[in-house]
XYZ file of C-alpha atoms in Angstrom:
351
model
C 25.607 3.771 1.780
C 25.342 4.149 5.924
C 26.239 1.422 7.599
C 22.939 1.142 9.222
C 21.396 0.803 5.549
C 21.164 -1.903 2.447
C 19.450 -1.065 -0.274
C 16.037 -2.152 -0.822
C 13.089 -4.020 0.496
C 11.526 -6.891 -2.077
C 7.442 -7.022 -0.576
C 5.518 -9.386 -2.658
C 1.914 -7.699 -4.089
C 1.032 -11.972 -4.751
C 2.917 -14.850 -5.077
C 1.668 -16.238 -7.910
C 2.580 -15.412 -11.525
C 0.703 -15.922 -15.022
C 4.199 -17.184 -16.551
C 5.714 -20.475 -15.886
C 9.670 -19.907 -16.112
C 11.695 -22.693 -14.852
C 14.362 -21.776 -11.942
C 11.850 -18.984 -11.184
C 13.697 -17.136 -7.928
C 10.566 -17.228 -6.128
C 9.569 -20.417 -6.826
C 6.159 -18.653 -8.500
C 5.034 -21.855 -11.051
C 4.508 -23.881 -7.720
C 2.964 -20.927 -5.990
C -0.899 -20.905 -4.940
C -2.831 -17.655 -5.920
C -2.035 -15.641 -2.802
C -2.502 -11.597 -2.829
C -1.289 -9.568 -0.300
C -2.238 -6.338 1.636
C 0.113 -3.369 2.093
C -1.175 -3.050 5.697
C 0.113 -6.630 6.158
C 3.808 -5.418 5.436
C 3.773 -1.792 7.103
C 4.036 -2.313 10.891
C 6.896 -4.487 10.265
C 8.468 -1.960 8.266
C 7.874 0.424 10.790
C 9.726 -1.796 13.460
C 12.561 -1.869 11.253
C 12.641 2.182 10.494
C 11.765 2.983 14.668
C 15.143 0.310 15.512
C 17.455 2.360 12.817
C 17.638 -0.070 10.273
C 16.768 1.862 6.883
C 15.989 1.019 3.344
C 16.050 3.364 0.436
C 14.054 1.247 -1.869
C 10.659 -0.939 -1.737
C 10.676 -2.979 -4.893
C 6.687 -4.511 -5.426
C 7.136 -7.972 -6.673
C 5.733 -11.153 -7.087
C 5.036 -13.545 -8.673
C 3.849 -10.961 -11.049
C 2.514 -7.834 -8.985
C 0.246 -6.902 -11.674
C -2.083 -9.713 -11.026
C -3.014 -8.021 -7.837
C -6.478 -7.238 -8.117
C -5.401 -3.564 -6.965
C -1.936 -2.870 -7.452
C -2.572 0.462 -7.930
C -4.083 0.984 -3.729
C -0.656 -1.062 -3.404
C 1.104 0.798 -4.437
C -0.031 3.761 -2.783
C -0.671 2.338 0.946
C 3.438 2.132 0.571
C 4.070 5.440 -0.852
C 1.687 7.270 1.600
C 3.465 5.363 4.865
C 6.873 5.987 3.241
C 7.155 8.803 1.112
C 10.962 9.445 0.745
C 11.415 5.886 -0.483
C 12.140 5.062 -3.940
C 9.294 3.067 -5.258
C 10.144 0.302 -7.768
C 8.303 -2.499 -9.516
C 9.361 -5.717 -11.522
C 7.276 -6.976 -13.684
C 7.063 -9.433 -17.142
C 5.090 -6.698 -18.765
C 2.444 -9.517 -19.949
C 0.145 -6.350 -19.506
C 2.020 -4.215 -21.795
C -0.756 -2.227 -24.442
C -1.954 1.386 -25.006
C -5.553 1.167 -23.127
C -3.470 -0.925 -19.651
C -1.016 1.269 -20.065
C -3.199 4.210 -19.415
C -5.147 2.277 -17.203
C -2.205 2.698 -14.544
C -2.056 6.433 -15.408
C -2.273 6.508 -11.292
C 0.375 4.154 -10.891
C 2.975 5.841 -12.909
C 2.772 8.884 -11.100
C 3.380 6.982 -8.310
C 6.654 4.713 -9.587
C 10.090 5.814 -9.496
C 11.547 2.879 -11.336
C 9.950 -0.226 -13.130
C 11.639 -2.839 -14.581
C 10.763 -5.441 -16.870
C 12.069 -8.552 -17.829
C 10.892 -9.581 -21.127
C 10.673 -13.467 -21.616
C 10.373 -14.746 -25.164
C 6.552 -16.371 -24.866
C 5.762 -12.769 -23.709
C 7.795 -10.797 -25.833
C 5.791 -12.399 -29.298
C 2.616 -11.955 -27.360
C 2.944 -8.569 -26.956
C 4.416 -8.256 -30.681
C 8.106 -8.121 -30.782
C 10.838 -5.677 -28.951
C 10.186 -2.740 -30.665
C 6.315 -2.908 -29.950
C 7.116 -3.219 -26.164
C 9.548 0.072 -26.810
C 6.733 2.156 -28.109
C 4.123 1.236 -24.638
C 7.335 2.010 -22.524
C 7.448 5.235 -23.807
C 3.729 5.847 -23.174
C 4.156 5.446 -19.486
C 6.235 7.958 -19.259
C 3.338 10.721 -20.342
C 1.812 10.077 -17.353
C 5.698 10.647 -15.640
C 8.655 11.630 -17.299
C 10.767 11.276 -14.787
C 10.120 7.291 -13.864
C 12.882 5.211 -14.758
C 12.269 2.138 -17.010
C 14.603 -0.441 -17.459
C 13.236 -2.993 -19.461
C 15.496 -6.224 -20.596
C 15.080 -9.141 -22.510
C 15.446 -12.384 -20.881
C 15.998 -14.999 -23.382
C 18.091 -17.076 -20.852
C 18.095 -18.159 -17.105
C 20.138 -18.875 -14.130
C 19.851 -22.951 -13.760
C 19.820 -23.396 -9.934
C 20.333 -26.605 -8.340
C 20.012 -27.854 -4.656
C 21.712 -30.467 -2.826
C 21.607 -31.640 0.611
C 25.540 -32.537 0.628
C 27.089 -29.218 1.795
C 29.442 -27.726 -1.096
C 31.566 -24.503 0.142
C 30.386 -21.329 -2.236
C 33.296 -20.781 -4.573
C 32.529 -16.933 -4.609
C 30.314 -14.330 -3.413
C 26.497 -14.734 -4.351
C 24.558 -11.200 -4.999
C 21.340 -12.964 -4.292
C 21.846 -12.816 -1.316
C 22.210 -8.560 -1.135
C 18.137 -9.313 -1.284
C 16.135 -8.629 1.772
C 12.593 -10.269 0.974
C 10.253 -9.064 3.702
C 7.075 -11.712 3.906
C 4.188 -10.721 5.175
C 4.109 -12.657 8.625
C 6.516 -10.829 9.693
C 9.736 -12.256 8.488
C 13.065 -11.150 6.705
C 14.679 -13.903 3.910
C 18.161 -13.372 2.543
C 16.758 -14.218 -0.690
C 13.413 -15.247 -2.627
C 14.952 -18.454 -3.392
C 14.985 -19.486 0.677
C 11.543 -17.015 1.437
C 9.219 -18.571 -1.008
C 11.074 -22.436 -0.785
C 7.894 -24.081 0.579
C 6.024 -23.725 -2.561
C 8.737 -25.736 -4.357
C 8.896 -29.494 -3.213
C 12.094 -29.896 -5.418
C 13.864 -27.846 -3.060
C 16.665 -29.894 -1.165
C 16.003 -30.653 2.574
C 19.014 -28.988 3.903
C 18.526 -25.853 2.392
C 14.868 -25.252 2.953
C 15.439 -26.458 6.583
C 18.117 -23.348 6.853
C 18.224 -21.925 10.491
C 19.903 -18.988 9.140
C 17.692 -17.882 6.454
C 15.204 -15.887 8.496
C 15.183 -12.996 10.642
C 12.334 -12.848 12.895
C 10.925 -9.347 13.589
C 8.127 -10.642 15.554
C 10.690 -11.108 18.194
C 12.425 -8.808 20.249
C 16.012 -7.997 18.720
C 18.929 -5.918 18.732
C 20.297 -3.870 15.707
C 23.296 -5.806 16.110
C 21.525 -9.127 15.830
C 20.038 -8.027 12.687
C 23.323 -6.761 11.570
C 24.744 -9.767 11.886
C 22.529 -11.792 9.999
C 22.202 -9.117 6.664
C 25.949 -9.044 6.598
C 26.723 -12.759 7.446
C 27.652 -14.666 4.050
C 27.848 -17.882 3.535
C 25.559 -18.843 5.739
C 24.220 -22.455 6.295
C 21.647 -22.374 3.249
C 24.494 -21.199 1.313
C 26.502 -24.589 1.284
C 23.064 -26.426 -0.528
C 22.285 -23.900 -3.633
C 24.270 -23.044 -6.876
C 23.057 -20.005 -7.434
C 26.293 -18.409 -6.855
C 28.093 -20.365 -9.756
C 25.226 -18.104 -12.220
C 25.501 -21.362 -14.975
C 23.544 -20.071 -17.500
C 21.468 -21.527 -20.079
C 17.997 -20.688 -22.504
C 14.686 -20.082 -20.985
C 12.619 -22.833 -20.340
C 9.378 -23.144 -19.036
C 9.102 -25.513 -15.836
C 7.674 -28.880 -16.982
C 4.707 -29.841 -16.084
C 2.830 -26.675 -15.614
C 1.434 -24.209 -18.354
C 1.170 -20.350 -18.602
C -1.985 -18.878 -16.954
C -4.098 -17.018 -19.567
C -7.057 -17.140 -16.918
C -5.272 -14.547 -14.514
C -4.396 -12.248 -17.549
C -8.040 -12.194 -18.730
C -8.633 -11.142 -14.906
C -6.241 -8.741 -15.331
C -7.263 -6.745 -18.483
C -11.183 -6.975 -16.848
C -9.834 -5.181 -13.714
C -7.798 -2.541 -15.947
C -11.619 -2.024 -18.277
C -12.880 -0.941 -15.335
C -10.068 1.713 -14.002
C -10.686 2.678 -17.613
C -14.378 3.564 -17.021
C -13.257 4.980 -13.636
C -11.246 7.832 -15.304
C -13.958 8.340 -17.984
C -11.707 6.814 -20.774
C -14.569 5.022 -22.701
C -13.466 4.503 -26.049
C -10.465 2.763 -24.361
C -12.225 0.786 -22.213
C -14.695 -0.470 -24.908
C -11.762 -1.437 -27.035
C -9.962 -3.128 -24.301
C -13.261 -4.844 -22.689
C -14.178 -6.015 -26.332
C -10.846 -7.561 -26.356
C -11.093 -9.741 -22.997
C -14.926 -10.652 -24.302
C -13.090 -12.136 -27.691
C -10.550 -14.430 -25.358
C -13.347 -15.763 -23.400
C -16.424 -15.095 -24.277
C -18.392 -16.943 -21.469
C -17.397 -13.829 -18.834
C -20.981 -12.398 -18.289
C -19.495 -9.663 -16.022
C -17.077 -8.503 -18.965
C -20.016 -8.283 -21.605
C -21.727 -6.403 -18.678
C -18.749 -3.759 -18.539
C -19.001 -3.692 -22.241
C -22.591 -3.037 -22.120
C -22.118 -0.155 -19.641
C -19.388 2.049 -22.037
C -21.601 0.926 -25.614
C -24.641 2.184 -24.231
C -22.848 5.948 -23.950
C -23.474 5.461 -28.019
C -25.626 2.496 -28.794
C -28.388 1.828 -26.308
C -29.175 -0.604 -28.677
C -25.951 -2.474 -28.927
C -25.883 -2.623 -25.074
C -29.063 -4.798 -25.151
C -27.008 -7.097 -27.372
C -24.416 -7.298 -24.834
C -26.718 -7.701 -21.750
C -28.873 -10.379 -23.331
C -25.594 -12.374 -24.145
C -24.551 -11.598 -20.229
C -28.055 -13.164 -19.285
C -28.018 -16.046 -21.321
C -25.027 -17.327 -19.360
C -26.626 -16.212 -16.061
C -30.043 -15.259 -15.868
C -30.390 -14.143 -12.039
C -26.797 -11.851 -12.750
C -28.271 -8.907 -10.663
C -26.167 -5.871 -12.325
C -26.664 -6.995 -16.161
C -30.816 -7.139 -14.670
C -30.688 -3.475 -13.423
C -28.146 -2.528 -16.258
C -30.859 -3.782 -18.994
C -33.980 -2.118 -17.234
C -31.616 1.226 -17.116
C -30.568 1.070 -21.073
C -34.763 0.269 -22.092
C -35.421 2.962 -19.862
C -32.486 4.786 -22.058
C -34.746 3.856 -25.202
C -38.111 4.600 -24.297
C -36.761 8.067 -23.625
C -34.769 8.498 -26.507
C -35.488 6.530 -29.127
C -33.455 8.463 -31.550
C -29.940 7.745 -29.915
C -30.614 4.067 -31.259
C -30.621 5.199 -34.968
């Protein structure tokens, strides 16, 4: 690698995450639900490309990037700005299934590598390893050539912080990460870029003076040279991560996985689905989501919209149902007119 290169750039598509792992490196189970903008990270990648400081890789993170409400624009902002970067994701594959999967058929054209790390709560929800196998291989109809490295994580990296300074006993690879955040600001690591959200965070290491590079500011190459390549620096002396003490996956007490935000997801991926004209998919997938929680008007509504291809009769089902929880919900009004209309005109499709 050049010496006026490290390897990749983590962005963060949100902060938040629908799991709950304890020791999460970015501090996600204490995180508010914030999305983010690719515009918001581009001109500061550009400052860092027009100094001479490249990248070869922009890893999408989170939190759990597919909880973006459009990971898929995302996505492509960053591949359209920077083309000859490899484009990777991480991800807990929560969304893993044959009608998401091919709602991302966009996105997988658009991924060099994706990796997923499969936590045990997730890994039975999805229905074992070898379930998980068979969607992986899906993605790659859309792109054979994306690499997929998918692991399971049935144990963690316990990390502890203390304001007493302890000298690092060896070299810690979290810190080879370059988190950019999105006002403008370079973090070693996710541990030190995301501490705020985590008040049990020692003092002396979220108060680091060495953690952040400022690109706001003006700066020489050699000032940002110096801070990638410095190690230990002051943050360092009040983290364990280096020691990598292992032990089983935990979830962090106190909070509980966020089924709400997975709901949200498989809504948003219903609708690519009807986007790219895949209604059978979309029906099964949308009748799915209405089964979870069946007090989403706007999902019966979707539902409504792919039946009535078939059943203008069944859609009237659906759109009542969408009413009776709201009554003034505008689309399921014009949707219903539309699918009577539907009737009066052919009366026969309702047989």
């Amino acid at each position: 690698m050049s010496e006026k290169m490290f390897g990749y750039l983590e962005v963060h598509a949100v902060d938040h995450c629908n799991n709950n792992c304890r020791w999460c490196n970015n501090h996600s189970p204490f995180a508010p639900e914030v999305e983010y903008q690719a515009e918001q990270y581009i001109p500061w990648m550009d400052i860092l490309e027009k100094k001479g400081i490249c990248f070869d890789m922009i890893s999408v993170m989170g939190g759990e990037p597919f909880l973006h409400s459009d990971l898929v624009r995302f996505v492509y902002e960053l591949r359209h700005r920077f083309p000859q970067k490899t484009m990777a994701i991480s991800s807990n594959g929560f969304w893993l299934g044959k009608e998401t999967v091919d709602s991302y058929e966009t996105l997988w054209k658009m991924t060099d590598i994706l990796f997923v790390s499969l936590y045990p709560n997730l890994l039975r929800g999805v229905g074992g390893d070898h379930v998980v196998r068979s969607f992986l291989e899906r993605i790659k109809k859309y792109n054979p050539r994306i690499s997929i490295d998918a692991r399971s994580k049935q144990d963690f990296r316990e990390i502890e912080y203390y304001d007493l300074p302890v000298e690092p006993g060896v070299f810690c690879g979290t810190s080879e990460c370059t988190t950019l955040l999105a006002d403008g600001r370079l973090a070693r690591c996710g541990l030190g870029g995301y501490a705020h959200y985590n008040r049990h965070v020692g003092t002396a290491f979220r108060n680091s003076s060495q953690m952040f590079f400022d690109l706001k500011a003006d700066f020489s190459t050699g000032l940002f040279w110096n801070w990638r390549r410095r190690w230990p620096f002051d943050a360092c002396y009040h983290c364990s991560s280096y020691q990598w003490k292992m032990s089983a996956w935990k979830v962090e007490k106190g909070t509980k996985r966020n089924l709400a935000t997975e709901i949200d997801h498989d809504m948003r991926a219903g609708e690519r689905l009807m986007a790219l004209r895949k209604w059978e998919a979309a029906e099964a997938l949308l009748r799915t989501v209405a089964d979870k929680d069946p007090s989403r008007g706007n999902v019966l509504n979707l539902l409504a919209v792919c039946v009535s291809r078939r059943s203008p009769a069944a859609a009237v089902a659906y759109l009542e149902k969408a009413l009776a929880i709201n009554p003034e919900d505008r689309a399921a009004l014009e949707n219903l007119a539309e699918v009577k209309r539907m009737l009066r005109l052919s009366p026969a499709r309702s047989r």
